[in-house]
Coordinates of C-alpha atoms and ligand atoms in Angstrom, one line a residue:
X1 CA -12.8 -23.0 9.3
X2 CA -9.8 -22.9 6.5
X3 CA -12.6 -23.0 4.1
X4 CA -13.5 -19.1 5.3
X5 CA -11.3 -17.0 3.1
X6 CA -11.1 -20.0 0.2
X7 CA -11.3 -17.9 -3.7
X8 CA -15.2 -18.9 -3.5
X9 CA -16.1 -16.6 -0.5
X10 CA -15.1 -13.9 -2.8
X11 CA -16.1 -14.8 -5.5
X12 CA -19.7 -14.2 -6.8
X13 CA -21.5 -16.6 -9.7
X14 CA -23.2 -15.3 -13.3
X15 CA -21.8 -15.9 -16.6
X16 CA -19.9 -13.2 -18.5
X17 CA -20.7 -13.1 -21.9
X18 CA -16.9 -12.4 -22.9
X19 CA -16.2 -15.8 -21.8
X20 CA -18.1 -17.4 -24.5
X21 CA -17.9 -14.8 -27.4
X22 CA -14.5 -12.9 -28.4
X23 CA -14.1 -8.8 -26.9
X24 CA -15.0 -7.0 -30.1
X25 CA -12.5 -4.6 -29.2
X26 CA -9.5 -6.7 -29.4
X27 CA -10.8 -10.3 -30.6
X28 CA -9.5 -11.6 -27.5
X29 CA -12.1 -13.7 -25.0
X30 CA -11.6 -12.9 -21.9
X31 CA -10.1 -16.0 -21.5
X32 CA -7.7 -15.4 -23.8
X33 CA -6.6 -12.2 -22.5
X34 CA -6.4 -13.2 -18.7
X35 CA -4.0 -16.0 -19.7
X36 CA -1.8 -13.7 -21.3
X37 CA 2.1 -12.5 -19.9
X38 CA 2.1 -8.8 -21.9
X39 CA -1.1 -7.1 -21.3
X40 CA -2.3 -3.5 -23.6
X41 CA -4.2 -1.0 -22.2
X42 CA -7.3 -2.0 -23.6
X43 CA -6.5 -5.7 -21.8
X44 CA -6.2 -4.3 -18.6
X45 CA -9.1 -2.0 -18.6
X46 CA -11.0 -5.3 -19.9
X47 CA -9.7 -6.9 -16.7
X48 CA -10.5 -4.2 -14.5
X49 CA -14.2 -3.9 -15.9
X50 CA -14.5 -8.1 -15.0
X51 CA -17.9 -8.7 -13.2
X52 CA -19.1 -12.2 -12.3
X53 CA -17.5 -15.0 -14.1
X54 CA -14.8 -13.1 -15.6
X55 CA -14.4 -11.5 -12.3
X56 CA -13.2 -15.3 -10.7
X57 CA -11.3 -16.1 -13.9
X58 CA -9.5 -13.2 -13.4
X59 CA -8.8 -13.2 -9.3
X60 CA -8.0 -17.4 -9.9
X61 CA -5.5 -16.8 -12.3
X62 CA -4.3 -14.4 -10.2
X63 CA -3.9 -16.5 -7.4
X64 CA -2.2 -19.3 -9.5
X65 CA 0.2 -17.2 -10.9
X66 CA 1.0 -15.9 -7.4
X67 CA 1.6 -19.3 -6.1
X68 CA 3.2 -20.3 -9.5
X69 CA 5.9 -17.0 -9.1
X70 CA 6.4 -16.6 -5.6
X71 CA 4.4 -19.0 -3.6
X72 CA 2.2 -19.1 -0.8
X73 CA 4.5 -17.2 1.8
X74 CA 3.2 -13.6 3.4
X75 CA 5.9 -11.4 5.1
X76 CA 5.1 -9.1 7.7
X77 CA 6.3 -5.4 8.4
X78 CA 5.8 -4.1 11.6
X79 CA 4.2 -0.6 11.2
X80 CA 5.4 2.2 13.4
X81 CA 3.6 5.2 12.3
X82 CA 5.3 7.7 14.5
X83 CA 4.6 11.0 13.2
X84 CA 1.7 12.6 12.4
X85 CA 3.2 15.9 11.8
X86 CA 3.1 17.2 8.5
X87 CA 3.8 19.9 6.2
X88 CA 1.9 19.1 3.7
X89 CA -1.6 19.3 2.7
X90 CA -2.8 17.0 0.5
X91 CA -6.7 16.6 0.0
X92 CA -7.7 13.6 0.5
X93 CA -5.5 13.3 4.2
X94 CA -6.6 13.0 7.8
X95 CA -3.8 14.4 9.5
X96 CA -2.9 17.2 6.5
X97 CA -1.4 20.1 7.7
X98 CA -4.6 22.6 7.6
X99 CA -6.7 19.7 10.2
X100 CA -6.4 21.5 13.4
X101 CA -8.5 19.1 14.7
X102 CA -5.8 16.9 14.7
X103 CA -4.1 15.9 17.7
X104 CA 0.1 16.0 16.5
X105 CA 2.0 13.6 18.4
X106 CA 5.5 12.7 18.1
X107 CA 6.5 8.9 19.6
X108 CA 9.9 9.4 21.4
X109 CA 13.0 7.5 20.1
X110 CA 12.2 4.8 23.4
X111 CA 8.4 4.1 22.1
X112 CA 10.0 3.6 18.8
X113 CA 12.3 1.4 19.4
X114 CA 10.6 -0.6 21.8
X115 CA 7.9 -1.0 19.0
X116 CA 10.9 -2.2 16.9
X117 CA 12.3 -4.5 19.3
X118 CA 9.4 -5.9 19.8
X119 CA 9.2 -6.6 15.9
X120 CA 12.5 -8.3 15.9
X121 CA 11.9 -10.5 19.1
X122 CA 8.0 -11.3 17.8
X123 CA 10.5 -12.3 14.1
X124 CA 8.4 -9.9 12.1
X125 CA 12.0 -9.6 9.7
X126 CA 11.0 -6.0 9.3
X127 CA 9.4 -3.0 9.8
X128 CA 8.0 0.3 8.4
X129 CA 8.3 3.6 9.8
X130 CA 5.9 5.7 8.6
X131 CA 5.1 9.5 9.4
X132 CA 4.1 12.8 8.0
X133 CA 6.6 14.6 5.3
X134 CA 8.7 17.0 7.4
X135 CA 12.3 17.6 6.3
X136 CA 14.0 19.8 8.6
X137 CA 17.5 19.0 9.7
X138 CA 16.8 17.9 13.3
X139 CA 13.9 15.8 11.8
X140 CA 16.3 14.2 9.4
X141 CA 19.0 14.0 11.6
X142 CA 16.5 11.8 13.9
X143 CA 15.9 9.6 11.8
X144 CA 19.1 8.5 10.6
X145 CA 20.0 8.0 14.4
X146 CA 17.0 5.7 14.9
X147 CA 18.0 3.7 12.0
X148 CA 21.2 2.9 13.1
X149 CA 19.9 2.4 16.8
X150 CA 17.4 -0.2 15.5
X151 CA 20.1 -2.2 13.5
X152 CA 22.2 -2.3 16.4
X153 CA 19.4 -3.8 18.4
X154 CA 18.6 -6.3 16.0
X155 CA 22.0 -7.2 15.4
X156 CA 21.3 -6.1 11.9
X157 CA 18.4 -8.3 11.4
X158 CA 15.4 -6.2 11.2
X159 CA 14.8 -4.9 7.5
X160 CA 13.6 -1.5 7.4
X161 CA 11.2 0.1 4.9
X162 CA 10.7 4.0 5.2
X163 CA 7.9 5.8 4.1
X164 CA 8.2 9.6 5.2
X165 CA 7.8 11.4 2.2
X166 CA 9.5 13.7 -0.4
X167 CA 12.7 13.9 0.1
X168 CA 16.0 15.4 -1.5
X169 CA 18.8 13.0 -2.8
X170 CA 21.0 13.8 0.0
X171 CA 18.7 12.7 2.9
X172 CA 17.6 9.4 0.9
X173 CA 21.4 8.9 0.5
X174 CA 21.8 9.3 4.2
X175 CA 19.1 7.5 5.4
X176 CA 20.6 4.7 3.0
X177 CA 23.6 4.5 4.6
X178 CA 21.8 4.7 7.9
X179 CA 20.1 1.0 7.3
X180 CA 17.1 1.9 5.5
X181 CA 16.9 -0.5 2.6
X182 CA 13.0 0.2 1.4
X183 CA 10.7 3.1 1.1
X184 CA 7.5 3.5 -0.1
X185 CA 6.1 6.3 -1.6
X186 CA 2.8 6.4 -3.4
X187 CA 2.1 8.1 -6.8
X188 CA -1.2 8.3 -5.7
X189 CA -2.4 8.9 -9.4
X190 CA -0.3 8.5 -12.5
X191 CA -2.5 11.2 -14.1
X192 CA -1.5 14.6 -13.4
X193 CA -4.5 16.7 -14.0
X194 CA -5.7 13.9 -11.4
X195 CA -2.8 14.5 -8.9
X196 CA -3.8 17.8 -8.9
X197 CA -7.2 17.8 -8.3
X198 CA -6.0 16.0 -5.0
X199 CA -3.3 18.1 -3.9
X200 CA -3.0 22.2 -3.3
X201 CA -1.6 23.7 -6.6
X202 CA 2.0 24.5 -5.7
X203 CA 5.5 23.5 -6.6
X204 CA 5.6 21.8 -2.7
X205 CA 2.8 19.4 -4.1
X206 CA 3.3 18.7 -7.4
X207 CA 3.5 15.9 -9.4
X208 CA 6.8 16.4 -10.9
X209 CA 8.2 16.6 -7.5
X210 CA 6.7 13.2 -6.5
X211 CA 8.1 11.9 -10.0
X212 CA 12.1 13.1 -9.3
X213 CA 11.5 11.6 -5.6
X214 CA 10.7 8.4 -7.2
X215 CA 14.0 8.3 -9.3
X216 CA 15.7 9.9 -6.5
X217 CA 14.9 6.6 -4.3
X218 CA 16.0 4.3 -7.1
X219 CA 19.2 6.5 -7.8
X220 CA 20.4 6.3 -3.7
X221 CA 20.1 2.2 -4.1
X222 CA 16.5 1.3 -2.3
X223 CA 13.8 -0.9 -3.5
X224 CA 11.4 1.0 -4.6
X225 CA 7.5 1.2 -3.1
X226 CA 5.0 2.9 -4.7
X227 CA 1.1 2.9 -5.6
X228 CA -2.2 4.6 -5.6
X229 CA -5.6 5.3 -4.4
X230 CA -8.5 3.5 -5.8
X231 CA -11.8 5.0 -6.1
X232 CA -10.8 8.6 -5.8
X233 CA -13.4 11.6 -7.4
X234 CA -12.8 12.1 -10.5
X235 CA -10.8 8.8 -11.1
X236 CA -11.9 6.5 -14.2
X237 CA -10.7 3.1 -14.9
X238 CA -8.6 4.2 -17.6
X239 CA -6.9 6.1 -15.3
X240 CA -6.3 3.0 -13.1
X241 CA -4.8 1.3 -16.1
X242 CA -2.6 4.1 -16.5
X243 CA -1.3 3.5 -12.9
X244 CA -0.8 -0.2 -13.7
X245 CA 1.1 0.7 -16.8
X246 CA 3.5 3.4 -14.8
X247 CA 4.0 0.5 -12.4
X248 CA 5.7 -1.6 -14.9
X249 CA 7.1 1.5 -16.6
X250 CA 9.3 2.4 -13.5
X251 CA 9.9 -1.2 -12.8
X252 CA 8.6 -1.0 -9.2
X253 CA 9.6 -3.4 -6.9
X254 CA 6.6 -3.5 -4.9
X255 CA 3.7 -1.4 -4.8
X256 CA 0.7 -0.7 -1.8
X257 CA -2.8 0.2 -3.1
X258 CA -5.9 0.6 -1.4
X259 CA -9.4 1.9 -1.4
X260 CA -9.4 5.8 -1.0
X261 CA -11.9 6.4 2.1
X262 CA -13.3 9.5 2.5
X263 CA -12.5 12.1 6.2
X264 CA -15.0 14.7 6.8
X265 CA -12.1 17.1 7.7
X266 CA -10.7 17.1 4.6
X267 CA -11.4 19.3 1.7
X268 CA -11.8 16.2 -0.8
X269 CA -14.8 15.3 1.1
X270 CA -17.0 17.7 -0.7
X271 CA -16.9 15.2 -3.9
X272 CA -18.2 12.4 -1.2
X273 CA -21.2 12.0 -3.1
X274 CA -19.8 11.3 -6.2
X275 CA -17.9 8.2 -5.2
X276 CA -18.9 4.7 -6.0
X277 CA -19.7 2.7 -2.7
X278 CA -17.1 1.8 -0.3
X279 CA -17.9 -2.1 -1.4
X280 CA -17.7 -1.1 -4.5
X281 CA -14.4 0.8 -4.4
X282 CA -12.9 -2.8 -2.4
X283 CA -13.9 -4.8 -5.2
X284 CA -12.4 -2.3 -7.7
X285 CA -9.2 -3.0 -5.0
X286 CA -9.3 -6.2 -5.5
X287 CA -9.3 -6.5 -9.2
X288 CA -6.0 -4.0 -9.2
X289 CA -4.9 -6.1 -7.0
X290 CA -4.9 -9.4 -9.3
X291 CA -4.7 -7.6 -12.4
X292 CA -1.0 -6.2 -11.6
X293 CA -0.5 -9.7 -10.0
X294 CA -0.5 -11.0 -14.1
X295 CA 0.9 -8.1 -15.0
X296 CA 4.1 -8.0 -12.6
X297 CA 4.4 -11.7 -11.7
X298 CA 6.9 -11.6 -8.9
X299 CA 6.6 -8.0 -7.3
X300 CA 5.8 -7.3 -3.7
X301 CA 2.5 -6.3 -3.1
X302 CA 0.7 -5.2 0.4
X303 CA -2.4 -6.4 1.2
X304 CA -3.6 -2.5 2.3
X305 CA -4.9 -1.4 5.6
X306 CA -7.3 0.6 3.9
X307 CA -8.8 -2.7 2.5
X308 CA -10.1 -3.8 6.2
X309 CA -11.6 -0.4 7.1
X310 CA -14.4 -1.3 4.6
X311 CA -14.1 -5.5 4.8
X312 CA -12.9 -7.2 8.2
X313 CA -11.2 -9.7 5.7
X314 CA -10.4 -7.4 3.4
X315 CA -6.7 -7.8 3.3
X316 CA -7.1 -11.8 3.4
X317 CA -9.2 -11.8 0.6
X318 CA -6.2 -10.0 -0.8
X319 CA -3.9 -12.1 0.0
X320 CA -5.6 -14.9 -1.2
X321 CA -5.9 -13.3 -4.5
X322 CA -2.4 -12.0 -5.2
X323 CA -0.8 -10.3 -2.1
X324 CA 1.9 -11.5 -0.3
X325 CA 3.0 -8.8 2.3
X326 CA 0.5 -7.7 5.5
X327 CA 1.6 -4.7 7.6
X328 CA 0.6 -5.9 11.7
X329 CA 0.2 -2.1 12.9
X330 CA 2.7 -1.4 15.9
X331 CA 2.1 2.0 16.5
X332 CA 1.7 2.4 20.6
X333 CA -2.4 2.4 21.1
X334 CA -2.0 6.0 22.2
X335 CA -0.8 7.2 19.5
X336 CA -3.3 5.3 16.8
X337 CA -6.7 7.6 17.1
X338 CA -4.5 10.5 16.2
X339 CA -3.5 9.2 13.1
X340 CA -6.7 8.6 11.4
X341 CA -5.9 9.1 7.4
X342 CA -9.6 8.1 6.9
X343 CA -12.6 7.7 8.8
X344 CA -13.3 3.6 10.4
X345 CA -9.3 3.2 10.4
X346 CA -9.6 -0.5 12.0
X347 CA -7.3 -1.8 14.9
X348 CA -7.0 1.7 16.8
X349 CA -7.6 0.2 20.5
X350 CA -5.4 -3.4 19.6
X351 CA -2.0 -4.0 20.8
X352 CA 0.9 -5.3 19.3
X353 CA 0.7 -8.7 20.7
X354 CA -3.1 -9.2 20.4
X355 CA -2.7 -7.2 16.3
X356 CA 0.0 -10.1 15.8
X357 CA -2.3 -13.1 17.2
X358 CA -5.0 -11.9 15.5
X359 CA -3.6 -11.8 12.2
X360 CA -1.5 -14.9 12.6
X361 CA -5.1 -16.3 12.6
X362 CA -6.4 -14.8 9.8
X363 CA -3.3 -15.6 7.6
X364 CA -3.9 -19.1 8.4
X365 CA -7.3 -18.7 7.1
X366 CA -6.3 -17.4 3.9
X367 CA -4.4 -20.3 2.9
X368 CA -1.0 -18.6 3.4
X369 CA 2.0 -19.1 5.4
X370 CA 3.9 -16.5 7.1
X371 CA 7.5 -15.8 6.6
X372 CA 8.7 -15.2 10.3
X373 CA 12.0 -13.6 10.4
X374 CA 12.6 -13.4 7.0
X375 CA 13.1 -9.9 5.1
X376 CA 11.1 -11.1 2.2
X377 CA 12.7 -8.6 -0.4
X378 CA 10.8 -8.9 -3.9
X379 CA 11.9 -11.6 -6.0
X380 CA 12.1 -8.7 -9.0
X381 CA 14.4 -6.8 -7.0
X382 CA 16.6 -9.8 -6.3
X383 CA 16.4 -10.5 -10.3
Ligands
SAM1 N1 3.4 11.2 4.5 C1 3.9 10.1 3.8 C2 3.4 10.1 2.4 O1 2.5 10.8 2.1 O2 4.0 9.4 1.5 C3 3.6 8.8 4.4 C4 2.3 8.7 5.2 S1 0.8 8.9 4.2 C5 -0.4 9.0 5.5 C6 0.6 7.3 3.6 C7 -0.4 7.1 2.5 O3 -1.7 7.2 3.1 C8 -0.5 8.0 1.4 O4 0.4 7.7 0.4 C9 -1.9 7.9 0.9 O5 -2.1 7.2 -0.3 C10 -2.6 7.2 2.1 N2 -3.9 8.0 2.4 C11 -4.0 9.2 2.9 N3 -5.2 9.6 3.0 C12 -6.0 8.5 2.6 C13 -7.4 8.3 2.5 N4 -8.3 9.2 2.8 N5 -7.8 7.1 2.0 C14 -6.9 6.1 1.7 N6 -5.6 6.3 1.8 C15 -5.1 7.5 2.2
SF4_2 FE1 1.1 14.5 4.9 FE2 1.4 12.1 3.7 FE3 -1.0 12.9 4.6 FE4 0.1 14.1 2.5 S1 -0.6 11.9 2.7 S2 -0.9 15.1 4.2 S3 2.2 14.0 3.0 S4 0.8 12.5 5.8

């Protein structure tokens, strides 16, 4: 059985022809260029292009490297997504604003932090809170209060990774000083006639904003999360070197990627037909996956959600190939149909105890080892 999620189930065979013969381009085989520790444009876009042979070179390189940095140790963070109210309205989104098919829910403080303690007793070392992007005062004020609330019950043990959203200075600062030591917020594109064909066309939405809340987060002390869609309309594979490049530009700390996957009730969904396969966009996944593996040796990188909604294994088979942090969903079942980002959103009906068996399983199978009660910050950040 530990054979299952080995590199050759995801692997397929064929010979690439830039194996044998040097890339015209740069006079670098593939070879050549997947070996390398400072990658161009043009390398990376080679990389992400890989089919076949060059496809494994590239995802077993990644893998050693992995090992090599950082080694074979996963670390998990509890999810709590306990919000899906939102004030925003971004395209591509489930639970935007604008859905009024959406059912809001709000988990009080006591599901929270039983979902928490539950975290800390199961020695996840840390969770996420994730929710819509609201910023009112009460809603800010909240969630410093739960942060300090779920130190005190972990006795300060529990590391705690935000992801809510754009925020001003001030609150990041707050929530800082609150506990939070993490957040992640996604750039979703690095180009930003991209971003906004994804997003409504107002200063609320744009991607200068997202940029300033970026250096905001770094400026107020966290480690910095951030990362993109993959397979979005409109999106080439120069664009998705781009992303790779603004990765290392902003010296991220760790970065979460995953297949976008379409929702009928959102407006994006009129481009449906456009998009490459869902198997295709997962393999496109996976190849950003061990390309910014080589690129940013000893990051943090989270094997998506998103990933299993089109392959059950999907986020072993990243694992295996250069992730090394898994998000165990700990939202209370009730809450988990309502917060559908994308249509086939797996584990909606598990619960936390069956989501942690489950995956303790599957880890196994990939080869890894899991980090129980350990924060697991990014070896970068710790550089
Ligand atoms: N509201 C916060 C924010 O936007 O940063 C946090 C929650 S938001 C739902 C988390 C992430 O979900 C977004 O950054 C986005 O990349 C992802 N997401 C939203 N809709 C998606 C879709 N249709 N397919 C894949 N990922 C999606
Ligand atoms: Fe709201 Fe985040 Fe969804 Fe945008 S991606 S609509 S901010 S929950």
């Amino acid at each position: 059985m530990t054979e299952v999620f080995k590199l050759p189930f995801i692997l397929s065979g064929g010979l690439g022809m830039g194996l044998l013969f040097p890339i015209f381009a740069s006079m670098k085989t593939f070879q050549e260029i997947v070996q390398q520790t400072e990658f161009s444009r043009e390398d990376l876009t080679t990389l992400l292009l890989a089919e076949r042979e060059e496809r494994q070179l590239l995802l077993q390189q990644a893998q050693s490297v992995k090992l090599q940095t950082i080694g074979n140790k996963v670390f998990f963070r509890g999810l709590v997504e306990f919000s899906n109210i939102c004030a925003k309205d971004c395209l591509y989104c489930g639970i935007r604003k604008s859905n009024d098919h959406v059912v809001r829910y709000e988990a009080s403080d006591e599901e929270i932090l039983d979902a928490c303690r539950f975290a800390w007793e199961n020695r996840f070392g840390s969770v996420v809170l994730q929710s819509g992007e609201l910023s009112s005062p009460v809603f800010v004020e909240r969630i410093s209060r739960l942060l300090q609330k779920i130190k005190e019950l972990s006795n300060g043990e529990l590391g705690i990774t935000l992801s809510c959203g754009e925020q001003n200075l001030e609150t990041y600062r707050q929530w800082f000083a609150s506990g939070a030591h993490r957040y992640l917020l996604r750039i979703e594109s690095s180009n930003p006639d991209l971003y906004l064909k994804l997003h409504p066309e107002n200063d609320f939405h744009s991607h200068q904003r997202r940029l300033q809340a970026l250096k905001d987060l770094r400026t107020a002390g966290y480690q910095v999360g951030t990362g993109v869609m993959i397979g979005l309309p409109f999106q080439t594979i120069d664009d998705l070197a781009s992303d790779l490049l603004f990765f290392k530009a902003i010296d991220v700390d760790m970065v979460g990627m995953g297949p976008y996957i379409e929702h009928e009730e959102t407006p994006l969904y009129e481009f449906h037909s456009q998009l490459k396969t869902r198997q295709q966009r997962f393999d496109l996944a996976l190849k950003m996956v061990a390309t910014l593996r080589l690129l940013m040796p000893d990051i943090n990188i989270a094997a998506a959600t998103a990933l299993q909604a089109i392959d059950p294994a999907g986020r072993e088979k990243a694992l295996t190939i250069g992730a090394n942090i898994i998000m165990p969903n700990l939202t209370p079942t009730k809450y988990r149909k309502d917060y559908q980002l994308y249509e086939d959103k797996p584990c909606l009906d598990e619960d936390a105890e069956l989501c942690r068996n489950c995956l303790e399983a599957r880890i196994d199978l990939a080869g890894c080892e899991i980090g129980y009660g350990e924060w697991g910050d990014s070896k970068h950040f710790r550089k």
